[in-house]
Tab-separated table of N, CA and C in Angstrom:
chain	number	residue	atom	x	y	z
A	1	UNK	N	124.004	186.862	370.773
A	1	UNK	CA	123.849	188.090	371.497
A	1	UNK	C	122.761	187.877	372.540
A	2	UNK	N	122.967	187.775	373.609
A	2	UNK	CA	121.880	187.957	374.943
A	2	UNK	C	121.388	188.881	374.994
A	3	UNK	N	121.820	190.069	375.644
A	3	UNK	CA	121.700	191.244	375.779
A	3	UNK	C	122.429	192.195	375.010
A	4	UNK	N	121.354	193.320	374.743
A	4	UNK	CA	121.824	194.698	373.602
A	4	UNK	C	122.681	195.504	374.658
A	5	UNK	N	123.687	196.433	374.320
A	5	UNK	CA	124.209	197.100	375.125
A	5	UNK	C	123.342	198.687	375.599
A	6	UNK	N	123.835	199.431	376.281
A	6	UNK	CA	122.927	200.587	377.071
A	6	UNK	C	122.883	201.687	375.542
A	7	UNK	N	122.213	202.447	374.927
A	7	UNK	CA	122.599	202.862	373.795
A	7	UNK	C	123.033	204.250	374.093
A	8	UNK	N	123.932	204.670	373.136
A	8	UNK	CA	124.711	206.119	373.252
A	8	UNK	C	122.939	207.163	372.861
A	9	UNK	N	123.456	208.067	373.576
A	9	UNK	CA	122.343	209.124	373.970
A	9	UNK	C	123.431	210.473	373.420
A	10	UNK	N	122.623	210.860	371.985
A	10	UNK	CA	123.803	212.333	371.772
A	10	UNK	C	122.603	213.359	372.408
A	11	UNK	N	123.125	214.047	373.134
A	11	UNK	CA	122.129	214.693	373.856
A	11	UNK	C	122.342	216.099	373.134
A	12	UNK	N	120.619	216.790	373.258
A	12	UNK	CA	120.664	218.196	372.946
A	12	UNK	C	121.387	219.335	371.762
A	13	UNK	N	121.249	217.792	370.562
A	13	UNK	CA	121.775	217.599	369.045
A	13	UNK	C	120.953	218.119	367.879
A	14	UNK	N	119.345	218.246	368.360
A	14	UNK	CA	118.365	218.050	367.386
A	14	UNK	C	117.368	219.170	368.217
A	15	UNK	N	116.931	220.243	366.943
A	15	UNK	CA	116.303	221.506	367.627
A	15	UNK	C	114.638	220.770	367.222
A	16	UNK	N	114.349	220.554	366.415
A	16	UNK	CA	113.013	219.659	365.861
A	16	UNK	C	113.209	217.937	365.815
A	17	UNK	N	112.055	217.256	365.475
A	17	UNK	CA	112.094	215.684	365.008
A	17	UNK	C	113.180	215.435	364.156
A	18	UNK	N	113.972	214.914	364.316
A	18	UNK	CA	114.657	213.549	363.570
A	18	UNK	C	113.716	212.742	362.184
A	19	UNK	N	113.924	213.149	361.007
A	19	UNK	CA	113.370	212.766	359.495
A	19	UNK	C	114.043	211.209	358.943
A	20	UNK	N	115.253	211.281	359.410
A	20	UNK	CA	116.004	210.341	358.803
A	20	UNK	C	117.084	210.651	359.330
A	21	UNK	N	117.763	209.000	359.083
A	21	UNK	CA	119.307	208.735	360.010
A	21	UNK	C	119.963	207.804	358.876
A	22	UNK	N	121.561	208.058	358.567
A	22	UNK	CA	122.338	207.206	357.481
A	22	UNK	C	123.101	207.255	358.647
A	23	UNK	N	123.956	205.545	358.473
A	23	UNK	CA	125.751	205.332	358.742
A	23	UNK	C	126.168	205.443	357.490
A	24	UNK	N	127.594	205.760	357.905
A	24	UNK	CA	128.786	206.122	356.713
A	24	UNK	C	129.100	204.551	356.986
A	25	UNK	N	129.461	204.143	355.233
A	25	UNK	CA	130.292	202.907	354.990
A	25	UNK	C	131.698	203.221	355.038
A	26	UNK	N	132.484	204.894	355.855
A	26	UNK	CA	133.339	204.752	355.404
A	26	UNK	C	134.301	204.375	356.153
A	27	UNK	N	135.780	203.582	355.461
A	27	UNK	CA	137.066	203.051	356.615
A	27	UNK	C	137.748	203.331	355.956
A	28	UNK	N	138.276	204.743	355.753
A	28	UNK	CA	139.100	205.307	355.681
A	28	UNK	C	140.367	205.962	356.376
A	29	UNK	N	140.086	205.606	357.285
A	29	UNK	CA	140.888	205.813	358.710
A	29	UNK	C	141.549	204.460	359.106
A	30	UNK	N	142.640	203.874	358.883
A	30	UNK	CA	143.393	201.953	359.441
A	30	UNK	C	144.075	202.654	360.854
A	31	UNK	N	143.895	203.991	361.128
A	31	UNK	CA	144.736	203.478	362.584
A	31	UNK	C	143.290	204.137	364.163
A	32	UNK	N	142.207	204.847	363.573
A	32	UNK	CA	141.081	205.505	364.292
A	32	UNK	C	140.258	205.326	363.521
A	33	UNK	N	139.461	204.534	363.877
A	33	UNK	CA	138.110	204.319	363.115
A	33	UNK	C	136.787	204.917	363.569
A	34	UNK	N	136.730	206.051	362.509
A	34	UNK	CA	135.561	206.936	362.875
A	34	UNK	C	134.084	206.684	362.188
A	35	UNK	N	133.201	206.411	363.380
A	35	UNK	CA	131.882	205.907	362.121
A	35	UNK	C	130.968	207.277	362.435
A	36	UNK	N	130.807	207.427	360.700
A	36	UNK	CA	129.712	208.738	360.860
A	36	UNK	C	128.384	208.815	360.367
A	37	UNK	N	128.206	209.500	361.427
A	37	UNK	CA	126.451	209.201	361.052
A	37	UNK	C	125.880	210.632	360.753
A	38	UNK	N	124.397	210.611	359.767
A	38	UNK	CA	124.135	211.925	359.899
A	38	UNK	C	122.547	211.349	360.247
A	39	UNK	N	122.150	212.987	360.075
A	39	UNK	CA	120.502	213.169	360.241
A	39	UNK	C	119.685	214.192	359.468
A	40	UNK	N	118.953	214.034	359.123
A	40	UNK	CA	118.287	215.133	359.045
A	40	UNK	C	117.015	215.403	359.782
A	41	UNK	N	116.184	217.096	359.742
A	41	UNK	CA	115.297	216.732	360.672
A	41	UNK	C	114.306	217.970	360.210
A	42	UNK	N	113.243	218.096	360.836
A	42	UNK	CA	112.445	218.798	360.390
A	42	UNK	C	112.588	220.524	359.847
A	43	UNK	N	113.197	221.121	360.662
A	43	UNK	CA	114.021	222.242	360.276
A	43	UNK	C	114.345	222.284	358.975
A	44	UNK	N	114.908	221.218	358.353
A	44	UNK	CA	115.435	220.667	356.863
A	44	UNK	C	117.333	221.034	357.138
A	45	UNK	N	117.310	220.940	358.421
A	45	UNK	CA	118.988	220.684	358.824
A	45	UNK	C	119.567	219.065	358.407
A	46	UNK	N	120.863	219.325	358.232
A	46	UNK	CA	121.674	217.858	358.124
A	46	UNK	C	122.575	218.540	359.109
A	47	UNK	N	123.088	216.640	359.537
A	47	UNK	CA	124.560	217.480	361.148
A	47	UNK	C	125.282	216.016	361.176
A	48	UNK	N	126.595	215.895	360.413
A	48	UNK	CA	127.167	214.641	360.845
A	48	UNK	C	127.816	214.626	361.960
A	49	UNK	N	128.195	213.549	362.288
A	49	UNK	CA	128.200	212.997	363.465
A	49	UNK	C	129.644	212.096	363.448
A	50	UNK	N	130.435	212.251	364.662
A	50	UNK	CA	131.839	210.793	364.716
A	50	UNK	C	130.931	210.284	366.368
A	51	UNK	N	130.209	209.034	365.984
A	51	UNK	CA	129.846	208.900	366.653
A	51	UNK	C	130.816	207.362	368.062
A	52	UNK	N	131.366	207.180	367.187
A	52	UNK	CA	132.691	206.552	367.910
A	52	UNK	C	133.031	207.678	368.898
A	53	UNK	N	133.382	208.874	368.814
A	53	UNK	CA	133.813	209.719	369.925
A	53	UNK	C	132.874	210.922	370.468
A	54	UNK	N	131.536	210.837	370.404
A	54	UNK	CA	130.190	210.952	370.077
A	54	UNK	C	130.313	212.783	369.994
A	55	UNK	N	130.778	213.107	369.093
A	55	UNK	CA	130.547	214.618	368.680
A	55	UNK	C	130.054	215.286	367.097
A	56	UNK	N	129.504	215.786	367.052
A	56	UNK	CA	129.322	216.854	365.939
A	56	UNK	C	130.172	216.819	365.089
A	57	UNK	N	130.418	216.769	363.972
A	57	UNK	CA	131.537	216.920	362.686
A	57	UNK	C	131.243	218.284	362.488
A	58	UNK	N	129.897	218.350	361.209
A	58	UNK	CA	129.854	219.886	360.716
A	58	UNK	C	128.122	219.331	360.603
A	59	UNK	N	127.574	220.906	360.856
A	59	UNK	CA	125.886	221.089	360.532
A	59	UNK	C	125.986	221.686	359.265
A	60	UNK	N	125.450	220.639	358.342
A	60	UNK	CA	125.623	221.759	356.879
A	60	UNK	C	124.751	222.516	356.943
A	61	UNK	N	125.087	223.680	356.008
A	61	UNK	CA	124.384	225.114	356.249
A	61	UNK	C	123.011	224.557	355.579
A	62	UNK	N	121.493	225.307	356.159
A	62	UNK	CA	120.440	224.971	355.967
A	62	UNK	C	119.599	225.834	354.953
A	63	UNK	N	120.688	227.239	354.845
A	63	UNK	CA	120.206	227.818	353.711
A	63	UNK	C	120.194	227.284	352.863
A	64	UNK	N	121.458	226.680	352.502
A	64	UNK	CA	121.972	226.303	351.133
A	64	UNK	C	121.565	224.529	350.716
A	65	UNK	N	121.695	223.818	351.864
A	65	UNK	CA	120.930	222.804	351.584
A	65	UNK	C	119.880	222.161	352.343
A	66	UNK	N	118.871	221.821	351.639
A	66	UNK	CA	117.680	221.808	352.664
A	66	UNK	C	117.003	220.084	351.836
A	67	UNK	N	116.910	219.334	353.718
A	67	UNK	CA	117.065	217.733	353.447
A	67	UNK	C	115.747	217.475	354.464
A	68	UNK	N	115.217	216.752	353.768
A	68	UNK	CA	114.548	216.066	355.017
A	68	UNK	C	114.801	214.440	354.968
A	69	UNK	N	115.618	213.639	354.014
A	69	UNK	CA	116.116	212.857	354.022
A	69	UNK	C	117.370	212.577	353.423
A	70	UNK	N	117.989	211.523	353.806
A	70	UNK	CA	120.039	211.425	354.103
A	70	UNK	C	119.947	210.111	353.457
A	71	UNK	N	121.275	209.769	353.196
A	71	UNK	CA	121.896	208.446	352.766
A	71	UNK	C	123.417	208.591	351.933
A	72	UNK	N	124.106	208.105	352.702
A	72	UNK	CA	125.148	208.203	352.166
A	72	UNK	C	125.802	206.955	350.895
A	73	UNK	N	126.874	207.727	349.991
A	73	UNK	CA	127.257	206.803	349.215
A	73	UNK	C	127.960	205.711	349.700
A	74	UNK	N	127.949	205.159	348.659
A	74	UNK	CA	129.096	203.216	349.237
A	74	UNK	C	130.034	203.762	349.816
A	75	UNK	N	130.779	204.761	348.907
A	75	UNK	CA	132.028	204.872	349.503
A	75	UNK	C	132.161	205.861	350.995
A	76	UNK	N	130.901	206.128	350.996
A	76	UNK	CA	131.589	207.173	352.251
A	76	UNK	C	131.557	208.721	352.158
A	77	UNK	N	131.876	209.107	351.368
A	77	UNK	CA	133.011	210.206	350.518
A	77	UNK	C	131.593	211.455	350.643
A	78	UNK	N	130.611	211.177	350.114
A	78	UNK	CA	129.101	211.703	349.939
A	78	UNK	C	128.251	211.465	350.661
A	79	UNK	N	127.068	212.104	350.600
A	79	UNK	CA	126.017	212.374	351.570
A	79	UNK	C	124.635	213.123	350.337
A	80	UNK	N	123.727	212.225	350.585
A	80	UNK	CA	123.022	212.594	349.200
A	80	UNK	C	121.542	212.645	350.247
A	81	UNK	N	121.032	214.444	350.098
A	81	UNK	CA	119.639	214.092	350.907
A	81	UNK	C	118.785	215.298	349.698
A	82	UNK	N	117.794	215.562	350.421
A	82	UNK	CA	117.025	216.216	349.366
A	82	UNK	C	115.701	216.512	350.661
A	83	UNK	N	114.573	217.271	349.458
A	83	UNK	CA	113.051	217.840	350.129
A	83	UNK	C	112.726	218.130	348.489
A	84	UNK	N	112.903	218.898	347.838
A	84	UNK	CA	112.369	219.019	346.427
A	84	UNK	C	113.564	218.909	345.314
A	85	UNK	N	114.914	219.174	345.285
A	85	UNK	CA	115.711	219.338	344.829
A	85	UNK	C	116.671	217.955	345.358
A	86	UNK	N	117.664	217.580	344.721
A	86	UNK	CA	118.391	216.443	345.739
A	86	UNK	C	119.979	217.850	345.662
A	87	UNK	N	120.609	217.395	346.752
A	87	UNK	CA	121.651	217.711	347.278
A	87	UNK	C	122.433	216.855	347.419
A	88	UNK	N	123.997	216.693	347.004
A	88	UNK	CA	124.639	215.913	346.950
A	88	UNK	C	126.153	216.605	347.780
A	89	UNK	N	126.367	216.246	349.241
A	89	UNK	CA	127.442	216.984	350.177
A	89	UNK	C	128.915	215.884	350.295
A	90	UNK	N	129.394	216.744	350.313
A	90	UNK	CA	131.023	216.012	350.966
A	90	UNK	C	130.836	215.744	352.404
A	91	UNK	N	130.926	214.658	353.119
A	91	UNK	CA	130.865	214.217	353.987
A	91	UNK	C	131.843	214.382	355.220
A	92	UNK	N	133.020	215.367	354.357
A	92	UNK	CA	134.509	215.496	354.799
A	92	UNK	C	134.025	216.802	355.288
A	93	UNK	N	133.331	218.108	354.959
A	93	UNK	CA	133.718	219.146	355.368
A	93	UNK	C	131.527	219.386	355.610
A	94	UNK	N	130.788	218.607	354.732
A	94	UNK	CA	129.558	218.938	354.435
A	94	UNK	C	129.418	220.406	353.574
A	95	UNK	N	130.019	220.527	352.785
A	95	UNK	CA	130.357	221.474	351.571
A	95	UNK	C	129.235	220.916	350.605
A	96	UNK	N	128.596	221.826	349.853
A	96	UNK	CA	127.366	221.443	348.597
A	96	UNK	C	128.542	220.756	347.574
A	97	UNK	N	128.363	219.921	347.069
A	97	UNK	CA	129.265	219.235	345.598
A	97	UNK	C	128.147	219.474	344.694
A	98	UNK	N	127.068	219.369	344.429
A	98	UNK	CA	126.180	219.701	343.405
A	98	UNK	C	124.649	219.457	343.793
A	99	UNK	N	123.828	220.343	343.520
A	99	UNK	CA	122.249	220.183	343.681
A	99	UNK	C	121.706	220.374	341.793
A	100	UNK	N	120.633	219.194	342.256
A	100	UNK	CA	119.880	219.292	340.813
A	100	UNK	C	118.578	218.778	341.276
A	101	UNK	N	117.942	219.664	339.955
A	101	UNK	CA	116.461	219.737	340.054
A	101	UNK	C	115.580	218.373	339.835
A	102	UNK	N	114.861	217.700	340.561
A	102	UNK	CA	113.993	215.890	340.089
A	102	UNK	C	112.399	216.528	339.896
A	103	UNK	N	111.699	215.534	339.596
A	103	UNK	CA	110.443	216.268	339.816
A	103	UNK	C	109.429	215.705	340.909
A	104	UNK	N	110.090	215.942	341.311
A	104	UNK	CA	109.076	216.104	342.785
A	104	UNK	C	108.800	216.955	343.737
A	105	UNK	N	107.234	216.836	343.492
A	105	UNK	CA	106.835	218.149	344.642
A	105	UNK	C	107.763	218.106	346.006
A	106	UNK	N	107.612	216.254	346.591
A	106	UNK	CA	108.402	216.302	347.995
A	106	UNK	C	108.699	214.948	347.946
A	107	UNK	N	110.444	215.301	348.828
A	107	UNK	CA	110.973	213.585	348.092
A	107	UNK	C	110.618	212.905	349.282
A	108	UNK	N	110.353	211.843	349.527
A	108	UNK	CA	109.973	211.207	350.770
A	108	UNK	C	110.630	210.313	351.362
A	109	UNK	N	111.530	209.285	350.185
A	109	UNK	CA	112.662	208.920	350.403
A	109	UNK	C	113.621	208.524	349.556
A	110	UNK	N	114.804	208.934	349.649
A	110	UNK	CA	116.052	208.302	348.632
A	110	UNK	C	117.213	207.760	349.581
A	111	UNK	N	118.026	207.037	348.319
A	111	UNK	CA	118.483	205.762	348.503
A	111	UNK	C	119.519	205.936	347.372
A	112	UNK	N	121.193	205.307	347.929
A	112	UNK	CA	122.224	205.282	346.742
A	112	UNK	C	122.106	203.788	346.313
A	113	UNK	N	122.432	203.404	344.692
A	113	UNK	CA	122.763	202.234	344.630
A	113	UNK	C	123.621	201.528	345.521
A	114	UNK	N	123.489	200.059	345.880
A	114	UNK	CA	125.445	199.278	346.144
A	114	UNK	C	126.143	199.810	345.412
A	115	UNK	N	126.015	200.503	343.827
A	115	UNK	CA	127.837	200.344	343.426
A	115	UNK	C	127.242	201.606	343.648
A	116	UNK	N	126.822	203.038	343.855
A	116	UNK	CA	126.918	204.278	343.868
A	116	UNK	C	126.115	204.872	342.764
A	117	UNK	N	126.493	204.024	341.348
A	117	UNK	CA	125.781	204.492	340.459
A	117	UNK	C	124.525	205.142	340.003
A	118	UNK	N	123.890	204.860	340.671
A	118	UNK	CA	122.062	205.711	340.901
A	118	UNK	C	121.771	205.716	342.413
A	119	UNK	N	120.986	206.941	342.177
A	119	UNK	CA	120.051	207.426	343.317
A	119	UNK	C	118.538	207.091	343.281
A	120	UNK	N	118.177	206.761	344.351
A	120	UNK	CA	116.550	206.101	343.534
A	120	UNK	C	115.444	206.903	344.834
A	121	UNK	N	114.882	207.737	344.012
A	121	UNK	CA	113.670	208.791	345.025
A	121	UNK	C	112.804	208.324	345.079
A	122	UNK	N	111.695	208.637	345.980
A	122	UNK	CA	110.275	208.252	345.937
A	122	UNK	C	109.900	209.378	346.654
A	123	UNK	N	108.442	209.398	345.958
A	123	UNK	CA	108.251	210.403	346.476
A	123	UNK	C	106.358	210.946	346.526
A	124	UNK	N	105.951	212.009	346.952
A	124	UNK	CA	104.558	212.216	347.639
A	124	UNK	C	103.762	212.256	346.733
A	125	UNK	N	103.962	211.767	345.848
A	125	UNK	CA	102.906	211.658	344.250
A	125	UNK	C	103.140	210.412	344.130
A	126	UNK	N	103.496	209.208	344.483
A	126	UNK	CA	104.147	208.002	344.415
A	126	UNK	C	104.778	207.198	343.561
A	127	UNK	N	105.693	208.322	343.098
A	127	UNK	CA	106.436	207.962	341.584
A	127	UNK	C	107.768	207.687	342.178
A	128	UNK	N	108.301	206.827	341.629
A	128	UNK	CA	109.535	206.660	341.995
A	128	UNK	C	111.186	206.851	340.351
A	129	UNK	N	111.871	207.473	340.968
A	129	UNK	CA	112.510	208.635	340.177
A	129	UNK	C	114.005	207.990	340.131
A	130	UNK	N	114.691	207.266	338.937
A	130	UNK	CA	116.271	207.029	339.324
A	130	UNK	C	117.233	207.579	338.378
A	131	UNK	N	118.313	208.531	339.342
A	131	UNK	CA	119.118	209.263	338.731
A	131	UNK	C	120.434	208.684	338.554
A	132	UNK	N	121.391	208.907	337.488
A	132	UNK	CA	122.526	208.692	337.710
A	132	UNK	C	123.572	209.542	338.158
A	133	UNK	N	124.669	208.678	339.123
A	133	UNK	CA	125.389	209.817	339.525
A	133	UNK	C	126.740	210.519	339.170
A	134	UNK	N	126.429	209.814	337.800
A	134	UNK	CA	127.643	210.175	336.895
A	134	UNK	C	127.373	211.727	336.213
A	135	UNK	N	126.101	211.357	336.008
A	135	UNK	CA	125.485	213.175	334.916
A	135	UNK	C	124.504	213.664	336.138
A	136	UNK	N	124.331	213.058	337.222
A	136	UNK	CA	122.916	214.101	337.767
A	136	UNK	C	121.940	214.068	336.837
A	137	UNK	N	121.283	212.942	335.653
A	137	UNK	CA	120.315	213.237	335.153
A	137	UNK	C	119.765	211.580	335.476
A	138	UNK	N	117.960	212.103	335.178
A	138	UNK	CA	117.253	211.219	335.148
A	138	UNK	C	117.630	210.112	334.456
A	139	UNK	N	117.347	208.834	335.024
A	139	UNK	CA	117.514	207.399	334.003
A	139	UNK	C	115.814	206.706	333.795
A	140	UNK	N	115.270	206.952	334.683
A	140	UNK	CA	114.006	206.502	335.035
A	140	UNK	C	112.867	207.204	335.711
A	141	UNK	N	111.843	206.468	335.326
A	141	UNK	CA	110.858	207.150	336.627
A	141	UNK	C	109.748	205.997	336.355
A	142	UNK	N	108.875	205.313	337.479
A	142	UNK	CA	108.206	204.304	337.463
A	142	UNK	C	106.374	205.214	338.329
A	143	UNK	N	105.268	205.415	338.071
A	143	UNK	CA	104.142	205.796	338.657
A	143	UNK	C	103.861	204.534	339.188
A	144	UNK	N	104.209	203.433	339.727
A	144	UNK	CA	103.352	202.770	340.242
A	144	UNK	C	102.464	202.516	341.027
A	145	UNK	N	102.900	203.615	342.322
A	145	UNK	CA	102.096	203.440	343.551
A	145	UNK	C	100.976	204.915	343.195
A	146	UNK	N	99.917	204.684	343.871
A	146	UNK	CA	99.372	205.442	343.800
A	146	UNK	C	98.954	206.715	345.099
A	147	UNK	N	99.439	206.309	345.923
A	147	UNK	CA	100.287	207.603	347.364
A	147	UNK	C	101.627	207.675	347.263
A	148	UNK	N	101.835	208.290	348.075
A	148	UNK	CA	103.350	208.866	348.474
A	148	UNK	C	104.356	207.532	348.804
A	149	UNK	N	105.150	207.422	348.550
A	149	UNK	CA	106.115	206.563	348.657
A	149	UNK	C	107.009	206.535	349.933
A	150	UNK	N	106.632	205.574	351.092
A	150	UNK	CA	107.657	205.636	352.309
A	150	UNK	C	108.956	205.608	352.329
A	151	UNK	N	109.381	204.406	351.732
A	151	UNK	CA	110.488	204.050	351.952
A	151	UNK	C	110.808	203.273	350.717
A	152	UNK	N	112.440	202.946	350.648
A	152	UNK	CA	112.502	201.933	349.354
A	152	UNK	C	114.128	201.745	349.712
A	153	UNK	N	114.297	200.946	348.662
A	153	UNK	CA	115.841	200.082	348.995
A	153	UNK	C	116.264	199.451	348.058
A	154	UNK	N	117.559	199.365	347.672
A	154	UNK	CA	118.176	198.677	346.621
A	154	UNK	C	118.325	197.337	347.218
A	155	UNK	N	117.609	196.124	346.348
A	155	UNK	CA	118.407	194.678	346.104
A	155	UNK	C	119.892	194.741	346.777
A	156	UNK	N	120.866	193.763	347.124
A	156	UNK	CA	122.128	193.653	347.554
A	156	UNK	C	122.740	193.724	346.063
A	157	UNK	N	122.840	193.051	345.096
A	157	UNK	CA	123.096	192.940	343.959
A	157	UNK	C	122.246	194.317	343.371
A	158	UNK	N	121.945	194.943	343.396
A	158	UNK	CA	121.106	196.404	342.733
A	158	UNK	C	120.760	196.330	341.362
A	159	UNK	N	119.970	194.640	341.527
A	159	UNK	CA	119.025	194.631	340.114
A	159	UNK	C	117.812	195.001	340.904
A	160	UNK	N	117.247	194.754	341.870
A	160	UNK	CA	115.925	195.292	342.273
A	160	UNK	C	115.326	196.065	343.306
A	161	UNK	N	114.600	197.230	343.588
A	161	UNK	CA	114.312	198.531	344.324
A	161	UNK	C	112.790	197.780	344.918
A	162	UNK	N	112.732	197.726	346.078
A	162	UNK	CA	111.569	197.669	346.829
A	162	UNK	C	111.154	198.946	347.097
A	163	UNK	N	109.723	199.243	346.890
A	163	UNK	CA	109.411	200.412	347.501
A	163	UNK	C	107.671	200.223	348.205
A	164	UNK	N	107.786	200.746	349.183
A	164	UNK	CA	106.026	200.699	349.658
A	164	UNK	C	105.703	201.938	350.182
A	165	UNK	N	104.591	201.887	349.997
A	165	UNK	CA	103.735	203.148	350.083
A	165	UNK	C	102.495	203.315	350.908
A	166	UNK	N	101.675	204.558	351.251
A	166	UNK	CA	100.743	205.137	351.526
A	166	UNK	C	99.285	203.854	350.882
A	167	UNK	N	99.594	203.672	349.477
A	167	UNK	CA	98.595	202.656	348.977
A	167	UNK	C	98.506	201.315	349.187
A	168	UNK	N	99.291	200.901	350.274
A	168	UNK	CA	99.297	199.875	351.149
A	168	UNK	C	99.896	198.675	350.444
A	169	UNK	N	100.415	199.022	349.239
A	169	UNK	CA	101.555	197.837	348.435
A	169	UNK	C	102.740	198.089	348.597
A	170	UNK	N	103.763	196.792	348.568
A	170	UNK	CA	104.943	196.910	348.319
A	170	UNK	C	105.360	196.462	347.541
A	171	UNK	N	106.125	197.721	346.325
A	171	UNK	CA	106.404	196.842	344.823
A	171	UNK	C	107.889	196.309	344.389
A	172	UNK	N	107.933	195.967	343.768
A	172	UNK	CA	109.517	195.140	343.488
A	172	UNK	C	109.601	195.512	342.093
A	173	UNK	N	110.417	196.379	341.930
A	173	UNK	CA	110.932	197.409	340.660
A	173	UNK	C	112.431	196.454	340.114
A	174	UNK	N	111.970	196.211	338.658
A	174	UNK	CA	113.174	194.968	338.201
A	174	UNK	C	113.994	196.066	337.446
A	175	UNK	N	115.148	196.511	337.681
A	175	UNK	CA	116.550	197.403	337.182
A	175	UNK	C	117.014	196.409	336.356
């Protein structure tokens, strides 16, 4: 690759900051291939996106679910964001499929397994929280860091969760 191409500009999409951005893994479509992206943003709005034909899908309603961070499942199909509660949306219409309660004051960031199977939070107490997404219930929870938790990520193989934090470590969580 020499040169990056000019980048798509969705203009006049986002009423506050931009929190977080997921692509959809999904190819479900063999004859139009639509790649979708969402966001969430300070408001605690989510708004997917066909950004192949660069428009709006659906803004899920903000009453009902309120995200300041996104990530969609392997398959596509879901859209899993959260702020104190996680929210788990259809990606097809952005319809609620189920919200459940974690314990965190504020999630800071989550993340689906590779196979789908867990959700893994972190969050502003710097505990990191993994649910399954078979029951919506807790499997885990690790205190290691001692701030808020930035960011984190499943291993390719999803034996191991990187996560770093506010306390200036980055830990390697063995699943």
């Amino acid at each position: 690759m020499d040169k990056l191409e000019e980048p798509m500009l969705i203009k006049g999409e986002q009423n506050l900051a931009v929190t977080s951005i997921a692509f959809s893994n999904d190819t479900r479509s063999t004859f139009v291939l639509t790649v979708e992206m969402a966001t969430a943003n300070m408001d605690n709005g989510v708004k997917l996106y066909d950004i192949a034909n660069s428009f709006t899908l659906c803004l899920v309603d903000s009453n009902t679910v309120k995200a300041n961070k996104v990530d969609f499942s392997p398959s596509g199909y879901e859209l899993v964001c959260g702020t104190t509660s996680i929210c788990v949306i259809s990606s097809e219409d952005g319809k609620l499929i189920k919200e459940f309660a974690t314990d965190s004051r504020f999630i800071t960031s989550l993340k689906y397994s590779p196979n789908g199977s867990l959700i893994a939070v972190g969050n502003v107490d710097g505990a990191l929280l993994l649910y399954k997404t078979d029951s919506y219930t807790r499997a885990a929870k690790t205190e290691d860091h001692g701030l808020l938790v930035r960011d984190l990520v499943f291993s390719p193989d999803g034996k191991d969760i990187l996560s770093v934090s506010d306390d200036m470590h980055i830990n390697i969580t063995d699943l």
